[in-house]
Coordinates of C-alpha atoms in Angstrom, one line a residue:
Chain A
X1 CA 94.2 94.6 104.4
X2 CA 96.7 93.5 101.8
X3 CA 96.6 96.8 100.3
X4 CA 97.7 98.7 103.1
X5 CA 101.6 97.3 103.1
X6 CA 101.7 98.7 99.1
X7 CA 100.6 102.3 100.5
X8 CA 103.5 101.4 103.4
X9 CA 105.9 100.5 101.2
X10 CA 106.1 103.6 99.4
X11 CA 106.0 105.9 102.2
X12 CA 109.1 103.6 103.8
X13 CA 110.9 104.2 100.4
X14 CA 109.9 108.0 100.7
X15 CA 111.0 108.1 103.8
X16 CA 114.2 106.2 103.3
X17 CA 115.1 108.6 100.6
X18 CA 114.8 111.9 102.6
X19 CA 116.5 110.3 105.5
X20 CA 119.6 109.3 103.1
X21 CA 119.5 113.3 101.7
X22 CA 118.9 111.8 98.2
X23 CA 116.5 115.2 97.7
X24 CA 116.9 118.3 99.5
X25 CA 114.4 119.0 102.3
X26 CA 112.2 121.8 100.2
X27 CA 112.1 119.4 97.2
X28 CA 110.4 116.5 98.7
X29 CA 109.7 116.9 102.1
X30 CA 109.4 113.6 104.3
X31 CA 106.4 111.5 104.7
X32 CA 107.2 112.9 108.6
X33 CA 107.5 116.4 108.1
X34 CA 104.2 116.6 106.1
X35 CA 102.0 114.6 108.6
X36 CA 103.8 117.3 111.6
X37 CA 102.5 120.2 108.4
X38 CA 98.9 118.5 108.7
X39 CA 98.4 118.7 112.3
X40 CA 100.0 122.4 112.9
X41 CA 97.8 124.0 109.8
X42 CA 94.7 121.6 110.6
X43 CA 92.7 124.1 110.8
X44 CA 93.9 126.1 108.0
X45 CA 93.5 123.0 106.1
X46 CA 90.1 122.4 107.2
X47 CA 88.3 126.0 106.4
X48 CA 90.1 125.9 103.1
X49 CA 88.7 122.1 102.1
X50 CA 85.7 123.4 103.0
X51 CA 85.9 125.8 100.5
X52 CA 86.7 123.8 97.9
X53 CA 84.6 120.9 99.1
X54 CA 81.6 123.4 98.5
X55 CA 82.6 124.9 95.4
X56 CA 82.8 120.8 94.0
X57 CA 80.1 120.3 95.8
X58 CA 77.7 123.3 93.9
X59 CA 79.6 122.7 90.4
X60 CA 78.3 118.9 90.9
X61 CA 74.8 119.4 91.6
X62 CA 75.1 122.1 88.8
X63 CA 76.8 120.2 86.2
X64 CA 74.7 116.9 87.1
X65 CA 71.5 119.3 86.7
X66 CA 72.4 121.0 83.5
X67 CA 73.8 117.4 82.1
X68 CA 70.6 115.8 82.7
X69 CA 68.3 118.7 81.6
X70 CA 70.1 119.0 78.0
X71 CA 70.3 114.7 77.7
X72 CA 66.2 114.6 78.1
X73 CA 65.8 117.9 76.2
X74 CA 67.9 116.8 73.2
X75 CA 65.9 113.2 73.6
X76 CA 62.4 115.3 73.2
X77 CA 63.7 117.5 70.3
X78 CA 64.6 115.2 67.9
X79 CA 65.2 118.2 65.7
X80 CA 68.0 119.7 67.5
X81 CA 70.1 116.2 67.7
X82 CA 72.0 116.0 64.8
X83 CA 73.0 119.7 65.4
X84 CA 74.4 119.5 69.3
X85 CA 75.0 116.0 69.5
X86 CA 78.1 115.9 67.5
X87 CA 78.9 119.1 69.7
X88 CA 78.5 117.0 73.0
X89 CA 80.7 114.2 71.5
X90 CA 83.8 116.4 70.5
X91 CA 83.6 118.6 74.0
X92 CA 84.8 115.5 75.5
X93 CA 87.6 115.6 73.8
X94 CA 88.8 119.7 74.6
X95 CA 90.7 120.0 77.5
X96 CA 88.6 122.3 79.5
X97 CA 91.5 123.1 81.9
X98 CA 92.2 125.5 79.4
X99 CA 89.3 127.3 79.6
X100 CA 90.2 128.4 83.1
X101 CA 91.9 132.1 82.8
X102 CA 89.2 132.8 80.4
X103 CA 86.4 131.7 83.2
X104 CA 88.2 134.3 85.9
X105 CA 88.4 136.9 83.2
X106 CA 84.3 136.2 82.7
X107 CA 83.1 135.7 86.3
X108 CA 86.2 136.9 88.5
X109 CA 87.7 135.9 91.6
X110 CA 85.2 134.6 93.7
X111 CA 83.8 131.0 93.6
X112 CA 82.0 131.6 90.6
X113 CA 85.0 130.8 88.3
X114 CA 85.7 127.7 90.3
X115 CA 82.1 126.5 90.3
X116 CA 81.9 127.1 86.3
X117 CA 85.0 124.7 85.6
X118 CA 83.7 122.2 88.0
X119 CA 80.6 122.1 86.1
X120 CA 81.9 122.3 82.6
X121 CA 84.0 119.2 83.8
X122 CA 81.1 117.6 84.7
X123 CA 78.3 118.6 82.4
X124 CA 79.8 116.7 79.1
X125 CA 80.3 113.4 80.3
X126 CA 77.0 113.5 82.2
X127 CA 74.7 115.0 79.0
X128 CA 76.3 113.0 76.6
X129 CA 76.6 109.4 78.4
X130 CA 73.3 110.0 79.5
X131 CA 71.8 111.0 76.2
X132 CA 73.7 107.9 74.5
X133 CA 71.5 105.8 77.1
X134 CA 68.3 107.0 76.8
X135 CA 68.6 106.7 72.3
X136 CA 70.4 103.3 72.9
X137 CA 66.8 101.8 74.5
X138 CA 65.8 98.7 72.0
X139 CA 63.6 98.9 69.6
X140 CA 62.2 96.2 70.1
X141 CA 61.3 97.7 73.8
X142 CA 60.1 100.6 72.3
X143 CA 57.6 98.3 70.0
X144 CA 56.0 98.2 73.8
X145 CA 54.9 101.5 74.1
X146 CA 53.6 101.9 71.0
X147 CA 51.4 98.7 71.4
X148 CA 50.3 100.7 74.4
X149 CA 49.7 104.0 72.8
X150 CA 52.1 105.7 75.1
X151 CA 53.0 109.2 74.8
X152 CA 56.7 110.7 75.2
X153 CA 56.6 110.9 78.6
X154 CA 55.0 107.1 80.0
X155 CA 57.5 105.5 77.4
X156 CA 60.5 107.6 78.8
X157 CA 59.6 107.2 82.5
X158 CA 59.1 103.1 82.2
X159 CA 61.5 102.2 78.9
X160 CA 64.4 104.8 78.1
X161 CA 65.1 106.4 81.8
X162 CA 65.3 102.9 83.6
X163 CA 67.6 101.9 80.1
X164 CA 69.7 105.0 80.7
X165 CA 70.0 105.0 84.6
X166 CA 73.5 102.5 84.3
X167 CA 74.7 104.9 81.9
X168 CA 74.1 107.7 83.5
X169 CA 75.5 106.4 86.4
X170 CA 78.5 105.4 85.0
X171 CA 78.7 108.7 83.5
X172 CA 78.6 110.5 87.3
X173 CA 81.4 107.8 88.9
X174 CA 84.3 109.4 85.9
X175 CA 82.6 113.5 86.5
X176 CA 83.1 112.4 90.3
X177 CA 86.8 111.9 90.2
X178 CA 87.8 114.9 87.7
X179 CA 85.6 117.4 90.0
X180 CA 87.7 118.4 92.6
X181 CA 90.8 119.1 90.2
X182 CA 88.0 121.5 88.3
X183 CA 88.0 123.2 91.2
X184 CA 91.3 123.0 92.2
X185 CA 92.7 124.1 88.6
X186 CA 89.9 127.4 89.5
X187 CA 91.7 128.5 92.3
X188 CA 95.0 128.1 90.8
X189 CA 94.0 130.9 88.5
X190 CA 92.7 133.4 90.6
X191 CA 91.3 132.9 94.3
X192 CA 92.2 133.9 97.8
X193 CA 90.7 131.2 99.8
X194 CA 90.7 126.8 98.7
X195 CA 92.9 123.9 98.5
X196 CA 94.4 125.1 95.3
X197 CA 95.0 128.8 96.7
X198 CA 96.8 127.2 100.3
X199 CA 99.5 124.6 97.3
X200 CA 100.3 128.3 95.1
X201 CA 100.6 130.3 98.7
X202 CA 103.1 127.3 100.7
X203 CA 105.0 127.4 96.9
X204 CA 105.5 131.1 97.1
X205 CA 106.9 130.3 100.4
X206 CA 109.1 126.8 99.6
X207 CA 106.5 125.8 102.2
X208 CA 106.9 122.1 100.2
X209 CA 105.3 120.0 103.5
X210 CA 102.3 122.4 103.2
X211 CA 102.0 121.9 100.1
X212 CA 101.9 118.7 100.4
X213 CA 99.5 119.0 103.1
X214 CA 96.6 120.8 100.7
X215 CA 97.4 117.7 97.9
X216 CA 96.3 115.4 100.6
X217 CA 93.6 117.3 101.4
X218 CA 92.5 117.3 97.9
X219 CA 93.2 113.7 97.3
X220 CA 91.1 112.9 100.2
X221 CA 88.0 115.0 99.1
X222 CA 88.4 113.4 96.0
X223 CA 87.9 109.6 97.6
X224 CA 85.3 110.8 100.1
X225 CA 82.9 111.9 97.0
X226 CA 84.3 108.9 95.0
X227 CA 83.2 106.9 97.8
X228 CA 80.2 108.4 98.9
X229 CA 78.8 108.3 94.8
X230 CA 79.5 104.7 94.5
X231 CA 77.5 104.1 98.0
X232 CA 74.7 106.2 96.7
X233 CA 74.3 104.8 93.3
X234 CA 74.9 100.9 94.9
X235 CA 71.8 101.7 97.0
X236 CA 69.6 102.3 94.0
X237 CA 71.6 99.0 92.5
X238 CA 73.7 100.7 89.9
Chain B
X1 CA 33.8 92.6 66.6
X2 CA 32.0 92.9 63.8
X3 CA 34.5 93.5 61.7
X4 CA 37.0 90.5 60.8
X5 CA 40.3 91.3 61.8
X6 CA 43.2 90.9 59.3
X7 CA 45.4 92.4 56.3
X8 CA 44.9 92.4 52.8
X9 CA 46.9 94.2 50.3
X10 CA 50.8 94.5 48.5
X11 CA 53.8 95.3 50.4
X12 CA 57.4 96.2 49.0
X13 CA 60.3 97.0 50.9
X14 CA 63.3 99.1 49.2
X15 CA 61.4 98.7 45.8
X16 CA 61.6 94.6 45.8
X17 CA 58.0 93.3 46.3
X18 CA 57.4 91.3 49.7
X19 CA 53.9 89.9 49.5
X20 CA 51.7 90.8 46.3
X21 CA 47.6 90.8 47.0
X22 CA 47.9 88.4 50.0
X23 CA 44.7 88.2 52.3
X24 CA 44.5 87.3 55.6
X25 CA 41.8 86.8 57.9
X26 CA 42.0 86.1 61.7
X27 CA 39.1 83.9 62.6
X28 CA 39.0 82.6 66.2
X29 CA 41.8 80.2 67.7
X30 CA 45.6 80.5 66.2
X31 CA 46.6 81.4 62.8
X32 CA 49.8 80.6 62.4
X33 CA 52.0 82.2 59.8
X34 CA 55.2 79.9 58.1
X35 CA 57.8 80.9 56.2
X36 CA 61.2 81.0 55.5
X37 CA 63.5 84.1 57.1
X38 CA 62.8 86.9 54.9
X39 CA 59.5 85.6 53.6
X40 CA 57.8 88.9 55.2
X41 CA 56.4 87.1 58.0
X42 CA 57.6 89.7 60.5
X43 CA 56.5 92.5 58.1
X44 CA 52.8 91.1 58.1
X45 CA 52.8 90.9 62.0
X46 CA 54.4 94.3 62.6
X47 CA 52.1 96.0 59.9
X48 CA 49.1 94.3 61.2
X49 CA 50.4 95.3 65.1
X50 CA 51.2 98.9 63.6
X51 CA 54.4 99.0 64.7
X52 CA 57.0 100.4 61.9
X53 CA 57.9 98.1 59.3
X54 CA 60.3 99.5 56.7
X55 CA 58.1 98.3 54.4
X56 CA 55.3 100.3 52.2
X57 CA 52.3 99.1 52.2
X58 CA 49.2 99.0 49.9
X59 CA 45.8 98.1 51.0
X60 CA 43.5 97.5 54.5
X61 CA 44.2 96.7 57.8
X62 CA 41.9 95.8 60.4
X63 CA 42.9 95.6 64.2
X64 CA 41.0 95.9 67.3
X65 CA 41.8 98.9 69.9
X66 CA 43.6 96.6 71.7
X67 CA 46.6 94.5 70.9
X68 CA 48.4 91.2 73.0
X69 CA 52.6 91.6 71.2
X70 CA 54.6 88.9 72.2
X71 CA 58.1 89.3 70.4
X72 CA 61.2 86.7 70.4
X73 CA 63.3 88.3 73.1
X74 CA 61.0 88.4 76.1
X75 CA 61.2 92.5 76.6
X76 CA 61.6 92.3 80.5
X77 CA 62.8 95.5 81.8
X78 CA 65.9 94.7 84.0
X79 CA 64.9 97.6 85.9
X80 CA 61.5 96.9 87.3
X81 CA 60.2 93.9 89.5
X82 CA 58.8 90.9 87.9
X83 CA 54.9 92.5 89.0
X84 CA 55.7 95.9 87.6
X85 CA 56.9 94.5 84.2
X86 CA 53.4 92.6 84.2
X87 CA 51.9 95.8 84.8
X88 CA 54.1 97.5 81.9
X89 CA 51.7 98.0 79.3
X90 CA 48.9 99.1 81.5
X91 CA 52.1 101.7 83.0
X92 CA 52.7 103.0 79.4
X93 CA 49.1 103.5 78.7
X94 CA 48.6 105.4 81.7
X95 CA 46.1 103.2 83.4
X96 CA 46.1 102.5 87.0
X97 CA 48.3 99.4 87.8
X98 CA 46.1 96.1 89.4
X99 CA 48.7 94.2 91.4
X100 CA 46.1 91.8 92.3
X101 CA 45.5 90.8 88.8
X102 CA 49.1 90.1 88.2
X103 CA 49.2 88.5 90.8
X104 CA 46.6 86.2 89.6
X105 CA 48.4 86.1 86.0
X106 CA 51.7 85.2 87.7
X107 CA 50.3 82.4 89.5
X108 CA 48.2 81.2 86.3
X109 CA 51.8 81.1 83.9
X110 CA 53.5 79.1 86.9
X111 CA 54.9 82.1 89.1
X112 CA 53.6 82.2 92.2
X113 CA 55.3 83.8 94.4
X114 CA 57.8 85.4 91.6
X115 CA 55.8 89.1 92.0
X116 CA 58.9 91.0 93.6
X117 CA 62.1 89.1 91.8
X118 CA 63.7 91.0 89.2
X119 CA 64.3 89.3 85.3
X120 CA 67.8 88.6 85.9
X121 CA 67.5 86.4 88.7
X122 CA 65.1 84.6 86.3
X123 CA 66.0 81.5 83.8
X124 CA 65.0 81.8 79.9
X125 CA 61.8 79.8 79.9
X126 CA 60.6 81.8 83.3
X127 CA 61.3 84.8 82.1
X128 CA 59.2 84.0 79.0
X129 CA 56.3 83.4 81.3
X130 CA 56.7 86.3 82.6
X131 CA 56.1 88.5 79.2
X132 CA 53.2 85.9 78.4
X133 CA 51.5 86.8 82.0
X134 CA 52.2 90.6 80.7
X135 CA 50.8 89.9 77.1
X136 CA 47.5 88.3 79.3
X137 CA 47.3 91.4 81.1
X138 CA 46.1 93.7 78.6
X139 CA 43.2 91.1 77.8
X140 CA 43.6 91.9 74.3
X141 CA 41.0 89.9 71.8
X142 CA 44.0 90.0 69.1
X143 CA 47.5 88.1 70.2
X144 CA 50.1 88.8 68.1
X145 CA 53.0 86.6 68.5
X146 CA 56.4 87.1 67.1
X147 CA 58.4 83.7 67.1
X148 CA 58.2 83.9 70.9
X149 CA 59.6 80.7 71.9
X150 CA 61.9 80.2 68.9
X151 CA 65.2 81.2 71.8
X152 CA 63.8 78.2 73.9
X153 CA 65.3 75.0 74.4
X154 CA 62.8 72.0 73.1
X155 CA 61.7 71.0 75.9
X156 CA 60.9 74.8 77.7
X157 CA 59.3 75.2 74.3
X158 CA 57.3 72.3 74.0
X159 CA 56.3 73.2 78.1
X160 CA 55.5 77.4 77.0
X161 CA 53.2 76.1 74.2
X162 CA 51.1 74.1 76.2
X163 CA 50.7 76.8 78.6
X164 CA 50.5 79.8 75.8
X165 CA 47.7 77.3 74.2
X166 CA 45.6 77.3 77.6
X167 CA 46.3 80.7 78.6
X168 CA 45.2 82.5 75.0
X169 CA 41.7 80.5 74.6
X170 CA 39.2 82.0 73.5
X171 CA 41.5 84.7 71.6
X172 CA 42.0 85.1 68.4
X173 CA 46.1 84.5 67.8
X174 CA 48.3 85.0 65.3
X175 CA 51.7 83.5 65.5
X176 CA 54.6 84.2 63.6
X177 CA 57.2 81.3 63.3
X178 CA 59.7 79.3 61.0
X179 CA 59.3 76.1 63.1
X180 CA 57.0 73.7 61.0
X181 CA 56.3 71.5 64.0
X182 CA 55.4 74.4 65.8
X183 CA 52.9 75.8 63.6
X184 CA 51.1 72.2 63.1
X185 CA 51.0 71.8 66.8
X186 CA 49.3 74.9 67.3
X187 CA 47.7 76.0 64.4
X188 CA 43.5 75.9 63.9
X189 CA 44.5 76.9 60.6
X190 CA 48.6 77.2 59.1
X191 CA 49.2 79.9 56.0
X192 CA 52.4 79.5 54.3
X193 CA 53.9 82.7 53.5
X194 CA 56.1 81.4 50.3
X195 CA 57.1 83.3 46.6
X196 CA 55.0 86.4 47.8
X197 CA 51.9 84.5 48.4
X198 CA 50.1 82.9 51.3
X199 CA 48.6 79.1 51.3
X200 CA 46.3 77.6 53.2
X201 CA 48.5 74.2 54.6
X202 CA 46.3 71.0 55.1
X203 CA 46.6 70.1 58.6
X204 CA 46.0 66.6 60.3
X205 CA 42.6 65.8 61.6
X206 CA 43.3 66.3 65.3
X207 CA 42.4 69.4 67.7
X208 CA 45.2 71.1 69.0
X209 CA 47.9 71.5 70.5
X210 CA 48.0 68.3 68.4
X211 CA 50.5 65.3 69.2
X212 CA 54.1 66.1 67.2
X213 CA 54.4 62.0 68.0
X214 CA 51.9 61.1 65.7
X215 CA 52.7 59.7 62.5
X216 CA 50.6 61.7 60.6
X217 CA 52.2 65.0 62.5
X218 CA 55.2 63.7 61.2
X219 CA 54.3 63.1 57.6
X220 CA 52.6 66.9 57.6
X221 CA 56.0 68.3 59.4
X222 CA 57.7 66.7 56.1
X223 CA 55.4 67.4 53.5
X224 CA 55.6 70.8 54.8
X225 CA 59.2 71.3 55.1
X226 CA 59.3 70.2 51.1
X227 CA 57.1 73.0 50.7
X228 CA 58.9 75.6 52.5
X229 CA 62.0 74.8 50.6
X230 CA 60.3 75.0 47.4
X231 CA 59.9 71.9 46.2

């Protein structure tokens, strides 16, 4: 409960300084006049976090998908390693946000744009923690399938996938958080429907306490999958 | 099982020689292999296991289908139960899994009851019980043991070598250690692996697991310390 009088706190002091005209109105709105923009656009808010909820959603499962898929393929062609896994490594240091303009040039206005930089956000983190999981399994583990005889597959289902699972989990909890601003970053470039589209459309029309409204809209469809991950991966004890 | 099961032959590893024309021959009961870190020990366990060495070797192996590996670090998957790391190597080669004989296996090395825990709720010399009931599972007629209770404190040890002793009867065992005492309590026979060359070590008149409290267990730990450092 303690944590709640921090979160308090700072709306009091946000409040305080709005009522005391330290910022004009349609700078920083109040902590007031944002919850009164939430309830009369709630249902503006709603079909437009949908929207974005989806598009995260699909650029997830995608991303996850694709991330896992190149991690086993690049742990079954040894060949292609030392080619694409310095490739995976340095991705995670490119901004991808970047890449945005170019994405709505490539697949235009729709959700496919947002989708693509929702998976590209995800996809590096995932391939490469996962891969650096599954070729960090022991040796000395891996002396056990060869006692057996095991082929590829037996000594990645029972030695290097269980090995790799924490890793890939941890892997999912950072792609998790930076999602939704994939998304959001999407529509900021190009969209007519969204969270992001609703914070550009309230700016064009110093509607600050909307905007405000869609950035707590995001935020909170950023804790509900951040919350909802960690439940599911605690359940398989990871 | 006609054929005797052993190694005999040169090894070198980076160009430096490890073992020159050694031959070694694993005759029912424990062989147990002595020498000093670096001696090749390991190499002649691994190469003998087939397991990658690093080292090139020159001459014959022999080695049944199917092999019992015991290693220093126990090898338990944190992942899987206490029962499904029993049933590992049976997993890996594809065969169908026998819960009732690990079961069996679990209640034999001192686990009852332990089938559905997983390793990390598990204490050191437990957990080594554990990859012993997994090593039993195969029912291999060649152990191969890699300094598997070296991590142990003394008395866990002195406890996991009675039981690996009653467990692995009627096997044929090689064990890999640097402990002298060790290798005179269990040993039907003790080869020192020392300069590149094995030795057959004298052992006291006594079956085993022989007494380390005996005076003449005592003298032979000695004398074969001396040896081991070269004297």
């Amino acid at each position: 409960m303690s944590r709640i009088w921090g979160f308090l706190a700072v709306l009091a002091l946000w409040q305080l300084a709005v009522s005391l005209h330290f910022l004009p109105i349609f700078v920083l709105p109040s902590p007031l006049g944002v919850l009164s923009a939430l309830h009369n656009n709630a249902a503006l808010l709603l079909t437009n976090g949908l929207i974005t909820g989806a598009e995260v959603a699909a650029g997830l499962l995608l991303g996850l998908a694709l991330g896992i898929a190149s991690a086993i393929a690049l742990l079954l062609l040894p060949a292609l390693r030392p080619i694409l896994q310095p490739v995976l490594t340095a991705s995670q240091a490119v901004p991808v946000f970047v890449l945005a303009p170019v994405l709505t040039i490539w697949f235009g206005y729709g959700p496919a744009p947002k989708i693509a930089m929702t998976v590209l956000l995800v996809y590096f983190p995932v391939a490469s923690g996962f891969l650096d999981g599954l070729l960090a399994t022991p040796t000395a583990d891996l002396d056990l399938a060869l006692i057996a005889k095991a082929g590829r597959w037996r000594s990645f289902r029972w030695l290097r996938l269980p090995h790799a699972l924490p890793h890939l989990a941890a892997a999912l909890r950072i792609a998790v958080t930076y999602a939704p601003t994939g998304a959001v970053i999407g529509e900021w470039v190009g969209a007519s429907q969204g969270l992001g589209y609703l914070m550009l459309m309230a700016n064009a029309r110093s509607r600050v306490d909307l905007m405000f409204a869609a950035l707590l809209g995001i935020v909170a469809l950023t804790l509900i999958l951040q919350r909802a991950t960690d439940h599911l991966l605690r359940r398989f004890g990871l | 099982m006609t054929r005797d099961w052993g190694l005999s032959g040169t090894a070198t590893i980076g160009g430096a020689l490890l073992f020159d024309s050694i031959q070694l021959t694993l005759a029912p009961g424990w062989t147990c292999l002595l020498g000093a870190s670096g001696a090749g020990k390991s190499t002649v366990l691994r190469l003998l296991a087939g397991l990658p060495s690093g080292a090139s070797f020159d001459g014959q192996i022999n080695r049944p289908d199917r092999i019992g590996w015991m290693a220093q670090r126990d090898l338990l998957q944190p992942r899987l139960t206490v029962a499904q790391n029993v049933m590992l190597l049976g997993h890996l080669a594809g065969r169908r899994p026998d819960p009732a004989r690990a079961d069996a296996l679990l209640a034999a090395v001192g686990l009852d009851g332990f089938a559905a825990r997983r390793p990390d709720t598990l204490s050191g010399g437990q957990r080594q019980r554990v990859a012993l009931a997994r090593t039993l599972m195969e029912d291999a007629p060649l152990i191969l043991l890699d300094e598997p209770f070296s991590a142990l404190d003394p008395a866990t040890r002195a406890t996991m070598q009675d039981l690996a002793f009653t467990c692995l009867q009627g096997r044929r065992v090689l064990m890999v250690t640097h402990d002298p005492v060790e290798a005179l309590r269990l040993g039907n026979r003790v080869q020192l692996l020392h300069n590149h060359r094995l030795t057959d070590v004298a052992l006291p008149d006594l079956t085993p697991p022989r007494d380390p409290a005996l005076p003449e267990m005592a003298q032979a730990a000695a004398a074969l310390l001396a040896q081991l450092r070269g004297q």
